Amino acid sequence: MKITKPGQKMAEGKTKVVYATEDPNLLWLHSKDQVTALNGKKHDDFANKGALANQISTLLFQYLNDQGFQTHFVEQINATDDVVQKLTMLPVEVVVRNRAAGHFVIRFGVENLQPLNPPVQEFYYKSDQQDDPMINPSQLEALQIATPEESQAMEAQARALTKALTNLFAQSGMQLVDIKYEFGRNQQGELILGDELSPDNMRIIDQATGQSLDKDVYRHDNGDLQHGYQTVLDRLRAQLGEA
Ligand code: C5P
């Protein structure tokens, strides 16, 4: 069935609106222009930001699907809207870090951008009220959020996804510093990559200049967010052969 319009609004988050579609297995995702930091305590609108983030996310999901990864992405409708597989999302953020940055630097007092070998993997419990605390597989099991097998699967997938994306960014003149993934179960109970993959949820630096091309410029008020996102989109398009 070709999906041509959004149905009933199901949910609205900080950066996205989720709509049902006439197919019960598919959802319509709309990206908003809002940018947030500090768990939503800081928020602003930037013109065209939803379109930039969604187009980057769409390219990355298409790339991962082509590489044989299972993701929720089905098709792009327009610059801000995609149709995706409906998943039951786990309230878990899976972070992989190639280099130290952000909370890793604060937590361990190490040098910013220090390489991490092997890359570090962390789980966080998604809860605005609790400020997204770090969580481990035993806690995920006891709280009935994920079975030990699911935690293992999320870790393995996150590592493999990060390897693929790190290579793609490197070929495009950019360094992937760290990245956050979210997974959900499909109707068969399989864990599938969901959510979005944009500079809102990863740190990317320009290999040549060291300039930050992601949401850090908004977090720290030290750069032009749209310029960074546009640079990422242009380079990925050039690398992936898109117009
Ligand atoms: O803040 P922290 O250093 O833990 O972030 C690690 C990575 O996870 C960054 O790329 C950040 O953008 C992403 N992240 C996210 N959503 C959160 C927390 C972190 O996308 N709620």
PDB file of C-alpha atoms and ligand atoms in Angstrom:
ATOM      1  CA  MET A   1       0.000   0.000   0.000  1.00  0.00           C
ATOM      2  CA  LYS A   2       1.418   3.384  -0.989  1.00  0.00           C
ATOM      3  CA  ILE A   3       1.185   5.816   1.916  1.00  0.00           C
ATOM      4  CA  THR A   4       0.329   9.328   0.728  1.00  0.00           C
ATOM      5  CA  LYS A   5      -0.894  11.169   3.808  1.00  0.00           C
ATOM      6  CA  PRO A   6      -0.491  11.105   7.586  1.00  0.00           C
ATOM      7  CA  GLY A   7      -3.343   9.775   9.704  1.00  0.00           C
ATOM      8  CA  GLN A   8      -4.138  10.438  13.347  1.00  0.00           C
ATOM      9  CA  LYS A   9      -1.472  12.117  15.464  1.00  0.00           C
ATOM     10  CA  MET A  10      -0.066   9.516  17.870  1.00  0.00           C
ATOM     11  CA  ALA A  11       2.627  11.436  19.736  1.00  0.00           C
ATOM     12  CA  GLU A  12       4.684  14.602  19.674  1.00  0.00           C
ATOM     13  CA  GLY A  13       8.227  14.730  21.024  1.00  0.00           C
ATOM     14  CA  LYS A  14      10.884  17.423  21.240  1.00  0.00           C
ATOM     15  CA  THR A  15      11.886  17.166  17.580  1.00  0.00           C
ATOM     16  CA  LYS A  16       9.313  14.899  15.900  1.00  0.00           C
ATOM     17  CA  VAL A  17       5.598  14.312  15.422  1.00  0.00           C
ATOM     18  CA  VAL A  18       4.421  10.717  14.944  1.00  0.00           C
ATOM     19  CA  TYR A  19       1.265   9.957  12.956  1.00  0.00           C
ATOM     20  CA  ALA A  20      -0.536   6.695  12.279  1.00  0.00           C
ATOM     21  CA  THR A  21      -1.085   5.668   8.655  1.00  0.00           C
ATOM     22  CA  GLU A  22      -3.753   3.547   6.949  1.00  0.00           C
ATOM     23  CA  ASP A  23      -1.330   0.610   7.316  1.00  0.00           C
ATOM     24  CA  PRO A  24      -1.245  -0.501  10.991  1.00  0.00           C
ATOM     25  CA  ASN A  25       2.403  -1.576  10.597  1.00  0.00           C
ATOM     26  CA  LEU A  26       3.625   1.791   9.336  1.00  0.00           C
ATOM     27  CA  LEU A  27       4.054   5.207  10.941  1.00  0.00           C
ATOM     28  CA  TRP A  28       4.551   8.664   9.455  1.00  0.00           C
ATOM     29  CA  LEU A  29       7.345  10.708  11.088  1.00  0.00           C
ATOM     30  CA  HIS A  30       7.535  14.482  10.735  1.00  0.00           C
ATOM     31  CA  SER A  31      10.700  16.328  11.818  1.00  0.00           C
ATOM     32  CA  LYS A  32      10.211  19.714  13.483  1.00  0.00           C
ATOM     33  CA  ASP A  33      12.522  22.734  13.425  1.00  0.00           C
ATOM     34  CA  GLN A  34      13.042  22.628  17.182  1.00  0.00           C
ATOM     35  CA  VAL A  35      16.453  21.937  18.718  1.00  0.00           C
ATOM     36  CA  THR A  36      16.748  21.018  22.374  1.00  0.00           C
ATOM     37  CA  ALA A  37      19.562  20.480  24.856  1.00  0.00           C
ATOM     38  CA  LEU A  38      19.860  19.749  28.578  1.00  0.00           C
ATOM     39  CA  ASN A  39      16.947  17.272  28.363  1.00  0.00           C
ATOM     40  CA  GLY A  40      14.677  19.901  26.842  1.00  0.00           C
ATOM     41  CA  LYS A  41      15.490  22.677  29.346  1.00  0.00           C
ATOM     42  CA  LYS A  42      17.071  24.667  26.497  1.00  0.00           C
ATOM     43  CA  HIS A  43      15.104  24.810  23.249  1.00  0.00           C
ATOM     44  CA  ASP A  44      14.932  26.968  20.114  1.00  0.00           C
ATOM     45  CA  ASP A  45      13.611  26.820  16.568  1.00  0.00           C
ATOM     46  CA  PHE A  46      15.969  27.074  13.574  1.00  0.00           C
ATOM     47  CA  ALA A  47      14.536  27.536  10.084  1.00  0.00           C
ATOM     48  CA  ASN A  48      14.972  24.435   7.902  1.00  0.00           C
ATOM     49  CA  LYS A  49      16.501  22.400  10.751  1.00  0.00           C
ATOM     50  CA  GLY A  50      13.821  19.674  10.537  1.00  0.00           C
ATOM     51  CA  ALA A  51      14.471  19.259   6.811  1.00  0.00           C
ATOM     52  CA  LEU A  52      18.257  19.163   7.238  1.00  0.00           C
ATOM     53  CA  ALA A  53      18.160  16.624  10.093  1.00  0.00           C
ATOM     54  CA  ASN A  54      15.590  14.430   8.345  1.00  0.00           C
ATOM     55  CA  GLN A  55      17.414  14.406   5.013  1.00  0.00           C
ATOM     56  CA  ILE A  56      20.660  13.383   6.747  1.00  0.00           C
ATOM     57  CA  SER A  57      18.814  10.702   8.709  1.00  0.00           C
ATOM     58  CA  THR A  58      17.133   9.417   5.540  1.00  0.00           C
ATOM     59  CA  LEU A  59      20.465   9.117   3.698  1.00  0.00           C
ATOM     60  CA  LEU A  60      22.044   7.261   6.622  1.00  0.00           C
ATOM     61  CA  PHE A  61      19.114   4.863   7.019  1.00  0.00           C
ATOM     62  CA  GLN A  62      19.054   4.161   3.258  1.00  0.00           C
ATOM     63  CA  TYR A  63      22.793   3.488   3.390  1.00  0.00           C
ATOM     64  CA  LEU A  64      22.411   1.098   6.338  1.00  0.00           C
ATOM     65  CA  ASN A  65      19.488  -0.729   4.680  1.00  0.00           C
ATOM     66  CA  ASP A  66      21.656  -1.132   1.557  1.00  0.00           C
ATOM     67  CA  GLN A  67      24.458  -2.537   3.739  1.00  0.00           C
ATOM     68  CA  GLY A  68      22.069  -5.231   5.029  1.00  0.00           C
ATOM     69  CA  PHE A  69      21.227  -3.775   8.457  1.00  0.00           C
ATOM     70  CA  GLN A  70      17.641  -4.101   9.659  1.00  0.00           C
ATOM     71  CA  THR A  71      16.200  -0.641  10.277  1.00  0.00           C
ATOM     72  CA  HIS A  72      12.719   0.875  10.577  1.00  0.00           C
ATOM     73  CA  PHE A  73      13.174   3.078   7.484  1.00  0.00           C
ATOM     74  CA  VAL A  74      10.716   2.405   4.643  1.00  0.00           C
ATOM     75  CA  GLU A  75      10.571   5.510   2.435  1.00  0.00           C
ATOM     76  CA  GLN A  76      11.051   9.243   2.298  1.00  0.00           C
ATOM     77  CA  ILE A  77       7.934  11.300   1.554  1.00  0.00           C
ATOM     78  CA  ASN A  78       9.498  14.771   1.423  1.00  0.00           C
ATOM     79  CA  ALA A  79      12.341  16.710   3.069  1.00  0.00           C
ATOM     80  CA  THR A  80      10.775  16.586   6.552  1.00  0.00           C
ATOM     81  CA  ASP A  81       8.673  13.405   6.429  1.00  0.00           C
ATOM     82  CA  ASP A  82       9.408   9.660   6.262  1.00  0.00           C
ATOM     83  CA  VAL A  83       7.361   6.483   6.514  1.00  0.00           C
ATOM     84  CA  VAL A  84       8.810   3.911   8.920  1.00  0.00           C
ATOM     85  CA  GLN A  85       8.004   0.486  10.294  1.00  0.00           C
ATOM     86  CA  LYS A  86       6.041   0.627  13.548  1.00  0.00           C
ATOM     87  CA  LEU A  87       8.161  -0.664  16.444  1.00  0.00           C
ATOM     88  CA  THR A  88       7.621  -1.003  20.168  1.00  0.00           C
ATOM     89  CA  MET A  89      10.528   1.143  21.268  1.00  0.00           C
ATOM     90  CA  LEU A  90      12.671   0.146  24.243  1.00  0.00           C
ATOM     91  CA  PRO A  91      13.243   3.079  26.653  1.00  0.00           C
ATOM     92  CA  VAL A  92      16.984   2.708  26.135  1.00  0.00           C
ATOM     93  CA  GLU A  93      19.650   4.834  24.469  1.00  0.00           C
ATOM     94  CA  VAL A  94      22.679   2.944  23.210  1.00  0.00           C
ATOM     95  CA  VAL A  95      25.740   5.172  22.905  1.00  0.00           C
ATOM     96  CA  VAL A  96      28.960   4.213  21.122  1.00  0.00           C
ATOM     97  CA  ARG A  97      32.007   6.432  21.510  1.00  0.00           C
ATOM     98  CA  ASN A  98      35.017   6.374  19.169  1.00  0.00           C
ATOM     99  CA  ARG A  99      36.518   9.320  21.055  1.00  0.00           C
ATOM    100  CA  ALA A 100      35.973  10.918  24.443  1.00  0.00           C
ATOM    101  CA  ALA A 101      33.522  13.857  24.465  1.00  0.00           C
ATOM    102  CA  GLY A 102      30.570  15.261  26.406  1.00  0.00           C
ATOM    103  CA  HIS A 103      29.579  13.246  29.456  1.00  0.00           C
ATOM    104  CA  PHE A 104      32.479  10.818  29.011  1.00  0.00           C
ATOM    105  CA  VAL A 105      34.968  13.662  29.512  1.00  0.00           C
ATOM    106  CA  ILE A 106      33.017  14.979  32.512  1.00  0.00           C
ATOM    107  CA  ARG A 107      32.671  11.499  34.064  1.00  0.00           C
ATOM    108  CA  PHE A 108      36.254  10.311  33.638  1.00  0.00           C
ATOM    109  CA  GLY A 109      38.223  13.574  33.471  1.00  0.00           C
ATOM    110  CA  VAL A 110      40.047  12.630  30.288  1.00  0.00           C
ATOM    111  CA  GLU A 111      41.193  14.789  27.370  1.00  0.00           C
ATOM    112  CA  ASN A 112      38.453  15.859  24.916  1.00  0.00           C
ATOM    113  CA  LEU A 113      38.604  13.769  21.698  1.00  0.00           C
ATOM    114  CA  GLN A 114      41.034  11.231  23.186  1.00  0.00           C
ATOM    115  CA  PRO A 115      40.668   8.088  21.013  1.00  0.00           C
ATOM    116  CA  LEU A 116      38.923   5.177  22.739  1.00  0.00           C
ATOM    117  CA  ASN A 117      40.208   1.739  21.715  1.00  0.00           C
ATOM    118  CA  PRO A 118      38.113  -0.298  21.500  1.00  0.00           C
ATOM    119  CA  PRO A 119      35.142   2.069  21.094  1.00  0.00           C
ATOM    120  CA  VAL A 120      33.128   2.396  24.329  1.00  0.00           C
ATOM    121  CA  GLN A 121      29.511   1.252  24.453  1.00  0.00           C
ATOM    122  CA  GLU A 122      27.030   2.489  27.086  1.00  0.00           C
ATOM    123  CA  PHE A 123      23.312   2.069  27.828  1.00  0.00           C
ATOM    124  CA  TYR A 124      21.118   4.855  29.242  1.00  0.00           C
ATOM    125  CA  TYR A 125      17.570   4.548  30.594  1.00  0.00           C
ATOM    126  CA  LYS A 126      15.325   7.019  28.759  1.00  0.00           C
ATOM    127  CA  SER A 127      13.584   8.991  31.487  1.00  0.00           C
ATOM    128  CA  ASP A 128      13.356  12.784  31.526  1.00  0.00           C
ATOM    129  CA  GLN A 129      12.311  12.595  35.192  1.00  0.00           C
ATOM    130  CA  GLN A 130      15.443  10.648  36.185  1.00  0.00           C
ATOM    131  CA  ASP A 131      17.679  12.587  33.730  1.00  0.00           C
ATOM    132  CA  ASP A 132      18.457   9.508  31.561  1.00  0.00           C
ATOM    133  CA  PRO A 133      20.685   7.581  34.022  1.00  0.00           C
ATOM    134  CA  MET A 134      23.304   5.129  32.805  1.00  0.00           C
ATOM    135  CA  ILE A 135      22.018   1.538  33.099  1.00  0.00           C
ATOM    136  CA  ASN A 136      23.644  -1.886  32.703  1.00  0.00           C
ATOM    137  CA  PRO A 137      22.324  -5.198  31.286  1.00  0.00           C
ATOM    138  CA  SER A 138      21.590  -6.612  34.733  1.00  0.00           C
ATOM    139  CA  GLN A 139      19.501  -3.557  35.597  1.00  0.00           C
ATOM    140  CA  LEU A 140      17.789  -3.725  32.192  1.00  0.00           C
ATOM    141  CA  GLU A 141      16.879  -7.358  32.933  1.00  0.00           C
ATOM    142  CA  ALA A 142      15.673  -6.742  36.518  1.00  0.00           C
ATOM    143  CA  LEU A 143      13.538  -3.797  35.395  1.00  0.00           C
ATOM    144  CA  GLN A 144      12.151  -5.971  32.558  1.00  0.00           C
ATOM    145  CA  ILE A 145      13.250  -3.474  29.926  1.00  0.00           C
ATOM    146  CA  ALA A 146      15.414  -5.879  27.923  1.00  0.00           C
ATOM    147  CA  THR A 147      16.442  -9.521  28.241  1.00  0.00           C
ATOM    148  CA  PRO A 148      20.187 -10.292  28.487  1.00  0.00           C
ATOM    149  CA  GLU A 149      19.996 -11.548  24.879  1.00  0.00           C
ATOM    150  CA  GLU A 150      18.432  -8.261  23.773  1.00  0.00           C
ATOM    151  CA  SER A 151      21.110  -6.226  25.572  1.00  0.00           C
ATOM    152  CA  GLN A 152      23.762  -8.304  23.833  1.00  0.00           C
ATOM    153  CA  ALA A 153      22.030  -7.876  20.480  1.00  0.00           C
ATOM    154  CA  MET A 154      21.760  -4.094  20.940  1.00  0.00           C
ATOM    155  CA  GLU A 155      25.450  -3.881  21.835  1.00  0.00           C
ATOM    156  CA  ALA A 156      26.515  -6.011  18.859  1.00  0.00           C
ATOM    157  CA  GLN A 157      24.291  -4.081  16.445  1.00  0.00           C
ATOM    158  CA  ALA A 158      25.425  -0.720  17.815  1.00  0.00           C
ATOM    159  CA  ARG A 159      29.071  -1.675  17.346  1.00  0.00           C
ATOM    160  CA  ALA A 160      28.515  -2.923  13.779  1.00  0.00           C
ATOM    161  CA  LEU A 161      26.417   0.126  12.858  1.00  0.00           C
ATOM    162  CA  THR A 162      29.084   2.448  14.245  1.00  0.00           C
ATOM    163  CA  LYS A 163      31.810   0.727  12.233  1.00  0.00           C
ATOM    164  CA  ALA A 164      29.808   1.181   9.026  1.00  0.00           C
ATOM    165  CA  LEU A 165      28.922   4.819   9.766  1.00  0.00           C
ATOM    166  CA  THR A 166      32.453   5.700  10.931  1.00  0.00           C
ATOM    167  CA  ASN A 167      33.773   4.476   7.560  1.00  0.00           C
ATOM    168  CA  LEU A 168      31.121   6.375   5.616  1.00  0.00           C
ATOM    169  CA  PHE A 169      31.876   9.609   7.488  1.00  0.00           C
ATOM    170  CA  ALA A 170      35.643   9.122   7.073  1.00  0.00           C
ATOM    171  CA  GLN A 171      35.163   8.726   3.307  1.00  0.00           C
ATOM    172  CA  SER A 172      33.219  12.011   3.411  1.00  0.00           C
ATOM    173  CA  GLY A 173      35.974  13.956   5.235  1.00  0.00           C
ATOM    174  CA  MET A 174      34.344  13.755   8.666  1.00  0.00           C
ATOM    175  CA  GLN A 175      35.093  12.037  11.939  1.00  0.00           C
ATOM    176  CA  LEU A 176      32.323  10.310  13.894  1.00  0.00           C
ATOM    177  CA  VAL A 177      33.130  11.012  17.558  1.00  0.00           C
ATOM    178  CA  ASP A 178      30.112   9.350  19.186  1.00  0.00           C
ATOM    179  CA  ILE A 179      26.543   8.362  18.377  1.00  0.00           C
ATOM    180  CA  LYS A 180      23.292   7.353  20.042  1.00  0.00           C
ATOM    181  CA  TYR A 181      20.918   4.626  18.795  1.00  0.00           C
ATOM    182  CA  GLU A 182      17.439   3.508  19.831  1.00  0.00           C
ATOM    183  CA  PHE A 183      15.976   0.087  19.112  1.00  0.00           C
ATOM    184  CA  GLY A 184      12.455  -1.333  19.086  1.00  0.00           C
ATOM    185  CA  ARG A 185      10.755  -4.695  18.618  1.00  0.00           C
ATOM    186  CA  ASN A 186       8.833  -5.390  15.424  1.00  0.00           C
ATOM    187  CA  GLN A 187       5.763  -7.647  15.302  1.00  0.00           C
ATOM    188  CA  GLN A 188       8.007 -10.722  15.118  1.00  0.00           C
ATOM    189  CA  GLY A 189       9.830  -9.591  18.279  1.00  0.00           C
ATOM    190  CA  GLU A 190      13.039  -8.794  16.372  1.00  0.00           C
ATOM    191  CA  LEU A 191      15.123  -5.839  17.531  1.00  0.00           C
ATOM    192  CA  ILE A 192      15.283  -3.218  14.802  1.00  0.00           C
ATOM    193  CA  LEU A 193      17.081   0.132  14.654  1.00  0.00           C
ATOM    194  CA  GLY A 194      14.562   2.974  15.000  1.00  0.00           C
ATOM    195  CA  ASP A 195      14.443   6.696  15.876  1.00  0.00           C
ATOM    196  CA  GLU A 196      16.678   9.032  13.837  1.00  0.00           C
ATOM    197  CA  LEU A 197      20.322   9.329  12.826  1.00  0.00           C
ATOM    198  CA  SER A 198      21.202  12.998  12.563  1.00  0.00           C
ATOM    199  CA  PRO A 199      23.684  15.513  14.019  1.00  0.00           C
ATOM    200  CA  ASP A 200      21.118  15.862  16.840  1.00  0.00           C
ATOM    201  CA  ASN A 201      22.247  12.468  18.149  1.00  0.00           C
ATOM    202  CA  MET A 202      25.868  12.137  17.117  1.00  0.00           C
ATOM    203  CA  ARG A 203      29.045  14.187  17.301  1.00  0.00           C
ATOM    204  CA  ILE A 204      30.792  14.803  13.999  1.00  0.00           C
ATOM    205  CA  ILE A 205      33.888  16.872  13.345  1.00  0.00           C
ATOM    206  CA  ASP A 206      35.328  18.132  10.091  1.00  0.00           C
ATOM    207  CA  GLN A 207      38.488  16.095   9.490  1.00  0.00           C
ATOM    208  CA  ALA A 208      40.322  19.057   7.935  1.00  0.00           C
ATOM    209  CA  THR A 209      39.427  21.869  10.337  1.00  0.00           C
ATOM    210  CA  GLY A 210      38.303  20.102  13.532  1.00  0.00           C
ATOM    211  CA  GLN A 211      35.119  22.176  13.384  1.00  0.00           C
ATOM    212  CA  SER A 212      32.074  20.714  15.114  1.00  0.00           C
ATOM    213  CA  LEU A 213      29.268  19.904  12.634  1.00  0.00           C
ATOM    214  CA  ASP A 214      26.593  18.771  15.097  1.00  0.00           C
ATOM    215  CA  LYS A 215      24.347  19.911  17.944  1.00  0.00           C
ATOM    216  CA  ASP A 216      27.362  20.711  20.177  1.00  0.00           C
ATOM    217  CA  VAL A 217      27.465  24.194  18.575  1.00  0.00           C
ATOM    218  CA  TYR A 218      23.961  24.769  19.996  1.00  0.00           C
ATOM    219  CA  ARG A 219      24.762  23.144  23.358  1.00  0.00           C
ATOM    220  CA  HIS A 220      27.795  25.433  23.751  1.00  0.00           C
ATOM    221  CA  ASP A 221      26.525  28.458  21.765  1.00  0.00           C
ATOM    222  CA  ASN A 222      29.670  28.549  19.673  1.00  0.00           C
ATOM    223  CA  GLY A 223      28.734  28.100  16.038  1.00  0.00           C
ATOM    224  CA  ASP A 224      26.173  28.048  13.251  1.00  0.00           C
ATOM    225  CA  LEU A 225      23.982  24.957  13.586  1.00  0.00           C
ATOM    226  CA  GLN A 226      22.391  25.144  10.127  1.00  0.00           C
ATOM    227  CA  HIS A 227      25.793  25.568   8.456  1.00  0.00           C
ATOM    228  CA  GLY A 228      27.132  22.440  10.188  1.00  0.00           C
ATOM    229  CA  TYR A 229      24.078  20.323   9.322  1.00  0.00           C
ATOM    230  CA  GLN A 230      24.129  21.587   5.698  1.00  0.00           C
ATOM    231  CA  THR A 231      27.830  20.634   5.433  1.00  0.00           C
ATOM    232  CA  VAL A 232      27.087  17.108   6.683  1.00  0.00           C
ATOM    233  CA  LEU A 233      24.184  16.757   4.221  1.00  0.00           C
ATOM    234  CA  ASP A 234      26.201  18.069   1.234  1.00  0.00           C
ATOM    235  CA  ARG A 235      29.157  15.777   1.938  1.00  0.00           C
ATOM    236  CA  LEU A 236      27.012  12.679   2.430  1.00  0.00           C
ATOM    237  CA  ARG A 237      25.119  13.466  -0.777  1.00  0.00           C
ATOM    238  CA  ALA A 238      28.403  13.844  -2.668  1.00  0.00           C
ATOM    239  CA  GLN A 239      29.760  10.592  -1.202  1.00  0.00           C
ATOM    240  CA  LEU A 240      26.578   8.593  -1.787  1.00  0.00           C
ATOM    241  CA  GLY A 241      26.056   9.973  -5.270  1.00  0.00           C
ATOM    242  CA  GLU A 242      22.793  11.798  -4.574  1.00  0.00           C
ATOM    243  CA  ALA A 243      21.827  15.051  -6.270  1.00  0.00           C
TER     244      ALA A 243
HETATM  245  O1  C5P B   1      26.049  13.614  26.365  1.00  0.00           O
HETATM  246  P1  C5P B   1      26.847  12.426  25.966  1.00  0.00           P
HETATM  247  O2  C5P B   1      28.305  12.686  25.860  1.00  0.00           O
HETATM  248  O3  C5P B   1      26.550  11.223  26.833  1.00  0.00           O
HETATM  249  O4  C5P B   1      26.322  12.065  24.490  1.00  0.00           O
HETATM  250  C1  C5P B   1      26.858  10.985  23.750  1.00  0.00           C
HETATM  251  C2  C5P B   1      26.193  10.965  22.369  1.00  0.00           C
HETATM  252  O5  C5P B   1      24.825  10.600  22.500  1.00  0.00           O
HETATM  253  C3  C5P B   1      26.201  12.329  21.669  1.00  0.00           C
HETATM  254  O6  C5P B   1      26.395  12.119  20.284  1.00  0.00           O
HETATM  255  C4  C5P B   1      24.807  12.879  21.934  1.00  0.00           C
HETATM  256  O7  C5P B   1      24.380  13.730  20.890  1.00  0.00           O
HETATM  257  C5  C5P B   1      23.977  11.613  21.984  1.00  0.00           C
HETATM  258  N1  C5P B   1      22.820  11.731  22.894  1.00  0.00           N
HETATM  259  C6  C5P B   1      21.528  11.786  22.373  1.00  0.00           C
HETATM  260  N2  C5P B   1      20.456  11.908  23.193  1.00  0.00           N
HETATM  261  C7  C5P B   1      20.616  11.961  24.525  1.00  0.00           C
HETATM  262  C8  C5P B   1      21.921  11.913  25.092  1.00  0.00           C
HETATM  263  C9  C5P B   1      23.009  11.801  24.238  1.00  0.00           C
HETATM  264  O8  C5P B   1      21.352  11.727  21.150  1.00  0.00           O
HETATM  265  N3  C5P B   1      19.542  12.051  25.322  1.00  0.00           N
END
